[in-house]
Short mmCIF file of C-alpha atoms and ligand atoms in Angstrom, two decimals:
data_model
loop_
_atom_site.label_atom_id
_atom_site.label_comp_id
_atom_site.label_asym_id
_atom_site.label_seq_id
_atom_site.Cartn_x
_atom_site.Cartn_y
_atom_site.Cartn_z
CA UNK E 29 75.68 -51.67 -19.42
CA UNK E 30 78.38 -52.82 -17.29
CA UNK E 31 82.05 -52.32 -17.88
CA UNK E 32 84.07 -56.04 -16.90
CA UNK E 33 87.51 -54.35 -17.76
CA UNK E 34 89.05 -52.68 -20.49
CA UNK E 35 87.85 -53.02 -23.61
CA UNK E 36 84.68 -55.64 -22.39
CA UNK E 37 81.30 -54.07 -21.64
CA UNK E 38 77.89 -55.77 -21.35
CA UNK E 39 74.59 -55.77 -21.09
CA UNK E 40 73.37 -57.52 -18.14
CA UNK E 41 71.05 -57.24 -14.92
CA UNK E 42 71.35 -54.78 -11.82
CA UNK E 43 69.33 -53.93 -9.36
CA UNK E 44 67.10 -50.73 -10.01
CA UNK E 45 68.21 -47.69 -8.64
CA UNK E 46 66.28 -46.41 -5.72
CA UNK E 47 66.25 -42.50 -3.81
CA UNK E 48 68.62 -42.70 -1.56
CA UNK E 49 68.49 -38.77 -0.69
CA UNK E 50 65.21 -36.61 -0.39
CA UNK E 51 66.80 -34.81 -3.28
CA UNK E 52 67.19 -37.80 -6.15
CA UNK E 53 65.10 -38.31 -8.90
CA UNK E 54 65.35 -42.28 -10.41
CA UNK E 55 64.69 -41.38 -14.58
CA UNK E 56 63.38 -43.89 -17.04
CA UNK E 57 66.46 -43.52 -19.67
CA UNK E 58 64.76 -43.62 -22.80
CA UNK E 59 67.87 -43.02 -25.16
CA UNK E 60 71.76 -42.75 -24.06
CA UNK E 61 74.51 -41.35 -26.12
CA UNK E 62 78.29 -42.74 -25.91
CA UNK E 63 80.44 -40.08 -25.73
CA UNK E 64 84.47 -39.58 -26.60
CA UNK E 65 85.11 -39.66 -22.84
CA UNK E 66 83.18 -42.46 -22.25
CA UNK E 67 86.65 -44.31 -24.98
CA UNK E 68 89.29 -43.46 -22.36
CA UNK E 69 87.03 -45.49 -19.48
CA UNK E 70 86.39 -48.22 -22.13
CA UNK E 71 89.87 -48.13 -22.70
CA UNK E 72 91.30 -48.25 -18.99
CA UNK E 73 92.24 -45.19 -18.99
CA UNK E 74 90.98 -43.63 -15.98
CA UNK E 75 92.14 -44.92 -12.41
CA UNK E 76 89.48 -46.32 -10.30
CA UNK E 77 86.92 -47.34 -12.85
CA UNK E 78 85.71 -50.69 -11.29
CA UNK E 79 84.11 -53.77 -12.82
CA UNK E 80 80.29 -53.47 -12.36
CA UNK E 81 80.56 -49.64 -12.90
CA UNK E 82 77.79 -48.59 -15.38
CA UNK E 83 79.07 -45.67 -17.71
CA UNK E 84 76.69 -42.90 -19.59
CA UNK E 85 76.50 -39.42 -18.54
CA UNK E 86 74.74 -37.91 -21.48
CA UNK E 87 71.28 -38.95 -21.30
CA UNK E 88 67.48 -37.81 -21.58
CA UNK E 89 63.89 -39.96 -19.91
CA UNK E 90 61.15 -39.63 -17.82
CA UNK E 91 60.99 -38.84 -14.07
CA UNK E 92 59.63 -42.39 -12.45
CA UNK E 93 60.24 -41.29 -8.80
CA UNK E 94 61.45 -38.21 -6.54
CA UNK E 95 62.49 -37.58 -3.66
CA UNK E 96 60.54 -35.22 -0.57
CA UNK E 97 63.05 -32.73 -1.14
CA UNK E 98 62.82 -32.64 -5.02
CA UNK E 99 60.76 -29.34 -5.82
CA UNK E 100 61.09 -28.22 -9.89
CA UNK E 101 60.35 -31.91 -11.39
CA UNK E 102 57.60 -33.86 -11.05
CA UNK E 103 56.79 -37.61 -11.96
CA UNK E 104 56.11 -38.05 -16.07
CA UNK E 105 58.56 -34.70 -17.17
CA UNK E 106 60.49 -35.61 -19.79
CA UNK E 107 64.09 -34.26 -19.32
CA UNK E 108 67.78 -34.42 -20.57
CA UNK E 109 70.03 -34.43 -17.77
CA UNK E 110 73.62 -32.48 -17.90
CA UNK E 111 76.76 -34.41 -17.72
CA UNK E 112 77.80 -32.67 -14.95
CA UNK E 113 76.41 -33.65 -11.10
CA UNK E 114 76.00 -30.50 -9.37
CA UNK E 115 74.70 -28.95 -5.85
CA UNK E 116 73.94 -26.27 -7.09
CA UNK E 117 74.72 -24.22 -3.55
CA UNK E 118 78.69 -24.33 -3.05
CA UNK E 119 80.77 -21.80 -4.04
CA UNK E 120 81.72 -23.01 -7.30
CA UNK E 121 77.81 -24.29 -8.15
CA UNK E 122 77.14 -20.52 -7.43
CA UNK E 123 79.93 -18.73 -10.02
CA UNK E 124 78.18 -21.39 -12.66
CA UNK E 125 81.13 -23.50 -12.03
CA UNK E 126 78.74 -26.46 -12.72
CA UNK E 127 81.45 -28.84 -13.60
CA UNK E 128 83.97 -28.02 -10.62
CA UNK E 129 81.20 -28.95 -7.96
CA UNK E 130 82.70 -29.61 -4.57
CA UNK E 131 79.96 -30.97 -2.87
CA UNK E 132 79.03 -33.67 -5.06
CA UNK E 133 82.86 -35.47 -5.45
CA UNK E 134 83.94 -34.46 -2.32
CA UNK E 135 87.27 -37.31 -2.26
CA UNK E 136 88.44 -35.15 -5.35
CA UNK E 137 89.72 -31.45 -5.22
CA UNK E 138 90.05 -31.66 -9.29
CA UNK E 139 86.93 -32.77 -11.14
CA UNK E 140 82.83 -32.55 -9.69
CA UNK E 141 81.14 -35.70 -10.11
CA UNK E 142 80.02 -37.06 -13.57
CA UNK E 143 77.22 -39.82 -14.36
CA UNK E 144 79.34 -42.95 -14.78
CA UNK E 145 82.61 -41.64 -14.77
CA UNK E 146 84.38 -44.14 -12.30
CA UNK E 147 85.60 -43.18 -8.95
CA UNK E 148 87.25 -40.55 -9.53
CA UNK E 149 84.71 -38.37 -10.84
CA UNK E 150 82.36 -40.07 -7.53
CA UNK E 151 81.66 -42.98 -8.21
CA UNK E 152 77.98 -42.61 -9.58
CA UNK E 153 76.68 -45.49 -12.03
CA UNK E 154 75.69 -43.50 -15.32
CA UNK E 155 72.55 -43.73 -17.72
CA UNK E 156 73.60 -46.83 -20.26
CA UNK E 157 70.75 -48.17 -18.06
CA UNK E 158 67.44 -48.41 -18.15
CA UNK E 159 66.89 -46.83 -14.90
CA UNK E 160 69.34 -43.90 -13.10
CA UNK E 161 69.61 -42.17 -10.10
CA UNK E 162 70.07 -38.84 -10.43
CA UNK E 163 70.93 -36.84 -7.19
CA UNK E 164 70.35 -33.04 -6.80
CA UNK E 165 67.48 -33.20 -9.00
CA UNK E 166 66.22 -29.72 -9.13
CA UNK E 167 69.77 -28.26 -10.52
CA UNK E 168 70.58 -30.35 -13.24
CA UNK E 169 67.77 -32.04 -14.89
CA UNK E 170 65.85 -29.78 -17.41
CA UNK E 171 62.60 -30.44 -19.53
CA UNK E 172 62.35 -30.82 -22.75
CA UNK E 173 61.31 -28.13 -24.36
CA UNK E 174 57.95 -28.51 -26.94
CA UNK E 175 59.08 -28.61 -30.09
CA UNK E 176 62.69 -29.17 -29.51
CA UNK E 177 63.48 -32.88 -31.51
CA UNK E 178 64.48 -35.43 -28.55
CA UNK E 179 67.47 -36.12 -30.33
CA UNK E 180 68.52 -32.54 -30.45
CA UNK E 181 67.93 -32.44 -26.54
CA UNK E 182 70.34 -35.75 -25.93
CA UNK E 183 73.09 -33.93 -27.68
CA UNK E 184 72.79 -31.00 -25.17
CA UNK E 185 73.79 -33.27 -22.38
CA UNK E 186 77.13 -33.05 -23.27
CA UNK E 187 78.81 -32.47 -26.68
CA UNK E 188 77.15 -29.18 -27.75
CA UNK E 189 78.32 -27.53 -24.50
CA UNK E 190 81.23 -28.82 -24.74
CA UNK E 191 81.95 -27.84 -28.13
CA UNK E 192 80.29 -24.30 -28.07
CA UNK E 193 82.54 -23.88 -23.99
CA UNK E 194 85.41 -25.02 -26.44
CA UNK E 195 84.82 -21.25 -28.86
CA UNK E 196 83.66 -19.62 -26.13
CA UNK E 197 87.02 -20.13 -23.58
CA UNK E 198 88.93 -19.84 -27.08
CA UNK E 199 88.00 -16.26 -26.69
CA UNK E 200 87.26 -15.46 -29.93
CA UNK E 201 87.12 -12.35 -31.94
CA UNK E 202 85.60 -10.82 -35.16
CA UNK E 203 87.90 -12.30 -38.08
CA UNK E 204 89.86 -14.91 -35.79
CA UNK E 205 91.68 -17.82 -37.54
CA UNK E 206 90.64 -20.90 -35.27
CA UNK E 207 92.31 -24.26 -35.51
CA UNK E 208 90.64 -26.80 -34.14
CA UNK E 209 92.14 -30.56 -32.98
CA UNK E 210 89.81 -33.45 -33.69
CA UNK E 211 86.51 -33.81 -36.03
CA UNK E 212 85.00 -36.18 -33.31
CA UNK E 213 81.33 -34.56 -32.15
CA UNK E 214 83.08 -32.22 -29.75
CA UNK E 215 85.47 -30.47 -31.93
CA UNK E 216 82.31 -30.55 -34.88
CA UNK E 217 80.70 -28.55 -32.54
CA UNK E 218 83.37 -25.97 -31.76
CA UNK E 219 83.83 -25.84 -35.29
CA UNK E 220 80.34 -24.89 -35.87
CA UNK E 221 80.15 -22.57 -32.91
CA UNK E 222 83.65 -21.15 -33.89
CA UNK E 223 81.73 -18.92 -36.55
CA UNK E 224 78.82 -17.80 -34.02
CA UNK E 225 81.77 -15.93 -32.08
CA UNK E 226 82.93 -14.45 -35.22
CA UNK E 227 85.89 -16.61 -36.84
CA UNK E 228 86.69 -15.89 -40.00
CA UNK E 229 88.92 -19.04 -40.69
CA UNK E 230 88.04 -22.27 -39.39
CA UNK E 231 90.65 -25.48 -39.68
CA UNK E 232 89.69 -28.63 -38.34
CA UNK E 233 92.66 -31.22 -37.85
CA UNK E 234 92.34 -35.28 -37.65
CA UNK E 235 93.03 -38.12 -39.50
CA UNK E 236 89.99 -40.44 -40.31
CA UNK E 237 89.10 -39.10 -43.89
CA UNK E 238 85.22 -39.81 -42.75
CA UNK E 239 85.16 -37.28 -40.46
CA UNK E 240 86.48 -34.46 -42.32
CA UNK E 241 84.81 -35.21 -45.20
CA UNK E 242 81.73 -34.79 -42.68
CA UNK E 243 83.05 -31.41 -40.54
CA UNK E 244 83.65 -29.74 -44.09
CA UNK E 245 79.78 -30.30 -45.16
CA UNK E 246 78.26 -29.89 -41.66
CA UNK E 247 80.46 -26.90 -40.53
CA UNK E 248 81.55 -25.74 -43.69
CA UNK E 249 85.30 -25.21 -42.81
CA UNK E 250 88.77 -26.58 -44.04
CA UNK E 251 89.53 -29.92 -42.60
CA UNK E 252 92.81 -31.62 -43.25
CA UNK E 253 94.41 -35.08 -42.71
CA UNK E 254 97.71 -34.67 -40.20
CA UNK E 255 98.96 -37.97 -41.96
CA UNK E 256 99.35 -36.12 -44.96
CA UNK E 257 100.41 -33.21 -43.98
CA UNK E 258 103.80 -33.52 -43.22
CA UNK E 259 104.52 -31.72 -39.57
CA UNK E 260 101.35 -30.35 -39.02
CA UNK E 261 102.41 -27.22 -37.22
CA UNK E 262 104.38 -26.50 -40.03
CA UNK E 263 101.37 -26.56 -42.16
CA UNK E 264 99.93 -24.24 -39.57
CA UNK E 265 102.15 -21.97 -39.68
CA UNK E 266 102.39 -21.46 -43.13
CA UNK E 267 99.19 -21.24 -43.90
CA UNK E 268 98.81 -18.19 -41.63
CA UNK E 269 101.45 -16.41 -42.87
CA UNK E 270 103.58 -17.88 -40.16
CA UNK E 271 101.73 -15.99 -37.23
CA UNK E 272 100.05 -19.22 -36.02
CA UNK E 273 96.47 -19.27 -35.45
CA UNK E 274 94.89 -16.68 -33.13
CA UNK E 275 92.67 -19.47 -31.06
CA UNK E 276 93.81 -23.34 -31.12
CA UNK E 277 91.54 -25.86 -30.05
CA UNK E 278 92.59 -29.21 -28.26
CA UNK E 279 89.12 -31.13 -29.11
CA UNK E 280 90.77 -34.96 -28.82
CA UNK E 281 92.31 -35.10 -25.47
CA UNK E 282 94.32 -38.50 -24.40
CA UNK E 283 93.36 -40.81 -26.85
CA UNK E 284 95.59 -38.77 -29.40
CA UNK E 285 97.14 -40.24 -31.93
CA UNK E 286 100.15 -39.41 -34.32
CA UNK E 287 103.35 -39.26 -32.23
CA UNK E 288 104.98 -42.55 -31.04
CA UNK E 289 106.55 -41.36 -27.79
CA UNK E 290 103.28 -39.67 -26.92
CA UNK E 291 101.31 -42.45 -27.71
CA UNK E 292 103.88 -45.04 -26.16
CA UNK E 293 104.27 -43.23 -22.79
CA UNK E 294 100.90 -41.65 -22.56
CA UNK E 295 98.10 -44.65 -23.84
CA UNK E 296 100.57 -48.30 -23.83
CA UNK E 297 102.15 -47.49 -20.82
CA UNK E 298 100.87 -45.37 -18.98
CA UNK E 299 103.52 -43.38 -17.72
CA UNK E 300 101.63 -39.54 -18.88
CA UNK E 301 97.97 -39.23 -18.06
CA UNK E 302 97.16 -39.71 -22.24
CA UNK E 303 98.87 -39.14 -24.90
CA UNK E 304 99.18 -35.11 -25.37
CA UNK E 305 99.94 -34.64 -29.10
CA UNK E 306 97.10 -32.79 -29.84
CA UNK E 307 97.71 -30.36 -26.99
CA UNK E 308 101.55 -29.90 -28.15
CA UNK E 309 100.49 -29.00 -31.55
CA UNK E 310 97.64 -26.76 -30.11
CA UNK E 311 100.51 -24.70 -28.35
CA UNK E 312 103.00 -25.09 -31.33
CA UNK E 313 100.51 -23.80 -33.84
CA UNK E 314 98.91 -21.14 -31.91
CA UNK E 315 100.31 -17.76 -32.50
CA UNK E 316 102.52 -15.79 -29.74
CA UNK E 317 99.32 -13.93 -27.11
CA UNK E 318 97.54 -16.40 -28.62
CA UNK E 319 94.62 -18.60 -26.51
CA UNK E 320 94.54 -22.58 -26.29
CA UNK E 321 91.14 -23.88 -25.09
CA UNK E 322 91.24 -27.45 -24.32
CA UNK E 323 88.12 -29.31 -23.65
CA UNK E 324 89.64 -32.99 -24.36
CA UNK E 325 89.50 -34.77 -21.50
CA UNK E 326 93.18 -36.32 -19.86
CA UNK E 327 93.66 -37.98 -16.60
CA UNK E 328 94.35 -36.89 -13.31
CA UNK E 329 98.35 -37.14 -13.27
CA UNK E 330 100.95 -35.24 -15.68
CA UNK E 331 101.61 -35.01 -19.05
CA UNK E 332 104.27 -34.08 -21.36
CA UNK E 333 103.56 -30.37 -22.83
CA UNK E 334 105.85 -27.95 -24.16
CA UNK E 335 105.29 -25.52 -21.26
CA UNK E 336 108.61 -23.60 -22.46
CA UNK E 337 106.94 -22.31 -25.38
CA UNK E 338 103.87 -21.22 -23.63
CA UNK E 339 105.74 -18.97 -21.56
CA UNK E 340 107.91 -17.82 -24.52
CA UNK E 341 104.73 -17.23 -26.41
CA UNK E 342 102.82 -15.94 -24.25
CA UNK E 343 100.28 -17.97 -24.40
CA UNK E 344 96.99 -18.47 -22.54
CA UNK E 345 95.07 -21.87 -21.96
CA UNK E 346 92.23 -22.20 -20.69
CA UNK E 347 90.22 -25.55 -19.95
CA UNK E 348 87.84 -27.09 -18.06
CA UNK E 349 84.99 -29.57 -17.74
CA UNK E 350 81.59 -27.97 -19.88
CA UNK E 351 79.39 -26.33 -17.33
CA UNK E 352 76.38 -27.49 -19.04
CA UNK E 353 73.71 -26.43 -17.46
CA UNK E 354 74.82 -22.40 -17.42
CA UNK E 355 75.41 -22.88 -21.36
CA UNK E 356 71.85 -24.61 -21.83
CA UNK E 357 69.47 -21.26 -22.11
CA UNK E 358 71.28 -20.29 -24.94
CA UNK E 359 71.46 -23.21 -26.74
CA UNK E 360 68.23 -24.02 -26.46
CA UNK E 361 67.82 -20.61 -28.46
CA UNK E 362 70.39 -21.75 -30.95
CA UNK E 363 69.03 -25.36 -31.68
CA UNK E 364 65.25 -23.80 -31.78
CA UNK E 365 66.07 -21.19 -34.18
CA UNK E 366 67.82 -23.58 -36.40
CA UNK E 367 71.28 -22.32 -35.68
CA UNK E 368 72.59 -25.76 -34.44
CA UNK E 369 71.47 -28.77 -35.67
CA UNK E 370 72.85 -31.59 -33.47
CA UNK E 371 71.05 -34.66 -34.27
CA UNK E 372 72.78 -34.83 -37.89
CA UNK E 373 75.81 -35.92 -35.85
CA UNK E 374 74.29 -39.08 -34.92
CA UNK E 375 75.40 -42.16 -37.21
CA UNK E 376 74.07 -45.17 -35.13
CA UNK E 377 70.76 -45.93 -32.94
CA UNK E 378 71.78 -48.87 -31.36
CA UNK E 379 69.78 -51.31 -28.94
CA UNK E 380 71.11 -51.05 -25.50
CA UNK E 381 71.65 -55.20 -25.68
CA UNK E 382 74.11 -54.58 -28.69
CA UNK E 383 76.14 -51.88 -26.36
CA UNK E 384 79.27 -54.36 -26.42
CA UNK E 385 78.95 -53.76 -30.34
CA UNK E 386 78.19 -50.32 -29.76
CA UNK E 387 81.26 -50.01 -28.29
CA UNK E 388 83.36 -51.33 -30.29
CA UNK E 389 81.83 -49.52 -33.57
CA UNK E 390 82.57 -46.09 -32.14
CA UNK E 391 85.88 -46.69 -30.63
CA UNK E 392 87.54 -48.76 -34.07
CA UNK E 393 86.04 -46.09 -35.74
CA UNK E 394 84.00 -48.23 -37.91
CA UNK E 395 81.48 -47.67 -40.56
CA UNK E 396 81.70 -44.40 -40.47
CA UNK E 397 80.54 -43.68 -37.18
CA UNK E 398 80.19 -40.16 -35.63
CA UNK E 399 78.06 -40.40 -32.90
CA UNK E 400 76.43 -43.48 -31.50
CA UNK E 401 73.29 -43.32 -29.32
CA UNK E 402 71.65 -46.54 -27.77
CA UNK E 403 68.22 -46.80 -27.27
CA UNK E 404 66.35 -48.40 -24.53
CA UNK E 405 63.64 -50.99 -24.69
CA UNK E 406 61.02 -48.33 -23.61
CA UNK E 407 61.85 -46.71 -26.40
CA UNK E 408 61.28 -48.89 -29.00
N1 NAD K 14 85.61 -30.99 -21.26
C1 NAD K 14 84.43 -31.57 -21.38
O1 NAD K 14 83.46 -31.16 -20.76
C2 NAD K 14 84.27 -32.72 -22.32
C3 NAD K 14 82.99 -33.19 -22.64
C4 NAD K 14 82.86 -34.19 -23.62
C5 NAD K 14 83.99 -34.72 -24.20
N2 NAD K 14 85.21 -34.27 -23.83
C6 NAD K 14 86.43 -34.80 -24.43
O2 NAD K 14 86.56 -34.27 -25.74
C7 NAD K 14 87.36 -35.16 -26.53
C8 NAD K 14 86.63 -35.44 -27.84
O3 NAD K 14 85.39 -36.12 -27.60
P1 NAD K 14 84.63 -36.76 -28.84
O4 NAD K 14 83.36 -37.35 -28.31
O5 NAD K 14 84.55 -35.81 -29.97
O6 NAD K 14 85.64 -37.98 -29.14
P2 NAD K 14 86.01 -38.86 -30.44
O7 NAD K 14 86.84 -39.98 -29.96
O8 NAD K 14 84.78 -39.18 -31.23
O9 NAD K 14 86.88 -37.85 -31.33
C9 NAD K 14 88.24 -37.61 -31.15
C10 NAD K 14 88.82 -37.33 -32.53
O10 NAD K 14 90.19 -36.92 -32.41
C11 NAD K 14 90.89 -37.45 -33.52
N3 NAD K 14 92.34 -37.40 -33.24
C12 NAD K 14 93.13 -38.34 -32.67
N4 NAD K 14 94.38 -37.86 -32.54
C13 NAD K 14 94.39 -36.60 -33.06
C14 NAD K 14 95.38 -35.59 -33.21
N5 NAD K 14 96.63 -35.79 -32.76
N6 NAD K 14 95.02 -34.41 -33.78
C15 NAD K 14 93.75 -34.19 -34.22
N7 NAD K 14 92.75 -35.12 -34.09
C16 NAD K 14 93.08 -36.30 -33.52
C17 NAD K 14 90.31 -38.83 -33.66
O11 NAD K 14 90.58 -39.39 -34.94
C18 NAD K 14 88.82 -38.56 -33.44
O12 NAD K 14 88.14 -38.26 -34.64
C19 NAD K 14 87.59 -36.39 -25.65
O13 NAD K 14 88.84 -36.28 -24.99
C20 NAD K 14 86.49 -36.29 -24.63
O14 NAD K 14 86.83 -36.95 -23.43
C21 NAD K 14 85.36 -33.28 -22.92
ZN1 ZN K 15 80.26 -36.98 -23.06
ZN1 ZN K 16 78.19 -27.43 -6.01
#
């Protein structure tokens, strides 16, 4: 694919990727998700994402070529490469830091590179392709593992990570209330995984009926609509006897929706770095020594967030990219002894030709989609 501005993408011709470091491996995508994040690019969201850029960071396919350097893979593995681009040397790679690389975005002192995440996350063209390069090959890229559904393995590029880093930062504890913003695949996830760290509430928060009507069955938790609810933090707060939740999750990031001036400032004109409503209620709801974990994703300037009451509160956030590959061991424990079952997320298999369609579906919202996935022509 290949984004021509915001809100156009296309399929057309590029060149094929080639190694350009004895440490690359060029993968035969076979299928591609499109991911949340992938919205606020799509959108124009995120500064320095160029025309010609091709996005896609969660991704699985078959080694085609590597590199003299390249020492774990070797040419017909089948593997599902992490989100994140990592070295896997520097001092962040080696605290498992896998998202905070500094070796492989080295303009940026925020974020580590991503697959097809613009210029500001380095500028790397992503895996809505046919063909990708993927540097540092023997860090990230993992095989499949025999019997684990492909499906299941594309999901644990990116969104079960993220979702189960979402709990896991929460710091949750036996009998925990968790709130969690957003019944997208991310906060689905740390819905589900909310209960593997002991929860003994879960409340998931959004308003496209679809969705919670899904999170209910798949993660069997309350869900409720924020249109309907009034203020939500009021609800919140009431229905924990006004303590607030012990863990709040922000699982939506800048595409928020559901306050004007948010939504104004932060997404029309682009005076915030997104629209932060989900993070204000996050803090608002949580209660006082209480833990926001935010894994939605916002842009590299400020935004408007009630920092007075998270000092009056006491309140501890914690955030940050998914470090993908240090979560993967265990998943691949909880998706192979049936604990996790990510695939049911996906909604639509879509040909990578139809990815303006794509697109489109996931970020209207339309026919119910969840999770879109495009599939290559070697694929099919
Ligand atoms: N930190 C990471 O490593 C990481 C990885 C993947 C995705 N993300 C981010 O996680 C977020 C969610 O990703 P996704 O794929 O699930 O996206 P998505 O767009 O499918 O889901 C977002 C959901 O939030 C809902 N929503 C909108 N405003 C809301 C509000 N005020 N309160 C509650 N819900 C609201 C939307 O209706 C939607 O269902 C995005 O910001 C994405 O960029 C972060
Ligand atoms: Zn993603
Ligand atoms: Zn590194």
């Amino acid at each position: 694919m290949n984004f021509r501005g915001p809100f156009r993408v296309r399929a057309s011709e590029k060149p094929d990727p080639v190694i350009l470091h004895p440490e690359d491996a060029i993968i035969k995508v076979t299928k591609s998700c499109i991911c949340g994040s992938d919205l606020h690019l799509y959108h124009g969201e995120v500064p320095d994402t160029r025309v010609g850029t091709t996005f896609g960071h969660e991704f699985m396919g078959e080694v085609v070529d590597i590199g003299s350097g390249v020492h774990k893979l070797k040419v017909g593995d089948t593997v599902l490469v992490p989100f994140n681009i990592a070295c896997g040397k520097c001092a962040f790679c080696k605290q498992e830091l896998y998202g905070n690389c500094h070796e492989s975005n080295p303009q940026a002192s925020a974020v580590g590179g991503i697959f097809g995440y613009s210029h500001t996350a380095g500028g790397f063209d992503g895996g809505q392709a046919e063909y990708v390069r993927v540097p540092y090959a023997d860090v990230g890229p993992t095989v499949i593992p025999e019997g684990m559904d492909p499906e299941d393995a594309l999901l644990l590029t990116d969104v079960v990570p993220t979702g189960y880093q979402a709990a896991e930062m929460g710091g949750i504890k036996k009998g925990d209330t968790v709130v969690v913003f957003g019944a997208g695949p991310v906060g689905i996830m740390a819905a589900k995984c909310a209960w593997l760290f002991g929860a003994a509430r879960v409340i998931v928060i959004d308003h496209l009926e679809y969705r919670l009507e899904f999170v209910r069955n798949y993660a069997n938790c309350e869900a409720y609509n924020f249109e309907s609810l009034g203020d939500p933090v009021l609800f919140l707060k009431k229905t924990t006897d006004w303590f607030g939740a012990d863990v709040c999750i922000d699982a939506v990031g800048g595409d928020a929706a559901g306050s004007a001036l948010q939504t104004i400032t932060g997404r029309k004109l682009l005076l915030q770095a997104g629209s932060a409503t989900a993070l204000h209620w996050a803090i608002n709801s949580v209660k006082k020594g209480g833990i926001v974990s935010v894994v939605g994703v916002y842009g590299p300037t400020d935004n408007l967030i009630p920092i007075g009451n998270v000092v009056n509160k006491g309140i501890t956030i914690r955030a940050n990219q998914a470090s993908v590959k240090r979560l993967l061991p265990r998943l691949i424990d909880h998706v192979m002894a049936g604990r996790l079952d990510p695939k049911a997320m996906i909604t639509h298999r879509i040909p990578l030709e139809e990815v303006a369609d794509a697109y489109h579906i996931f970020s209207a919202k339309l026919d119910n989609c969840i999770k879109p996935i495009l599939i290559m022509p070697s694929a099919r």
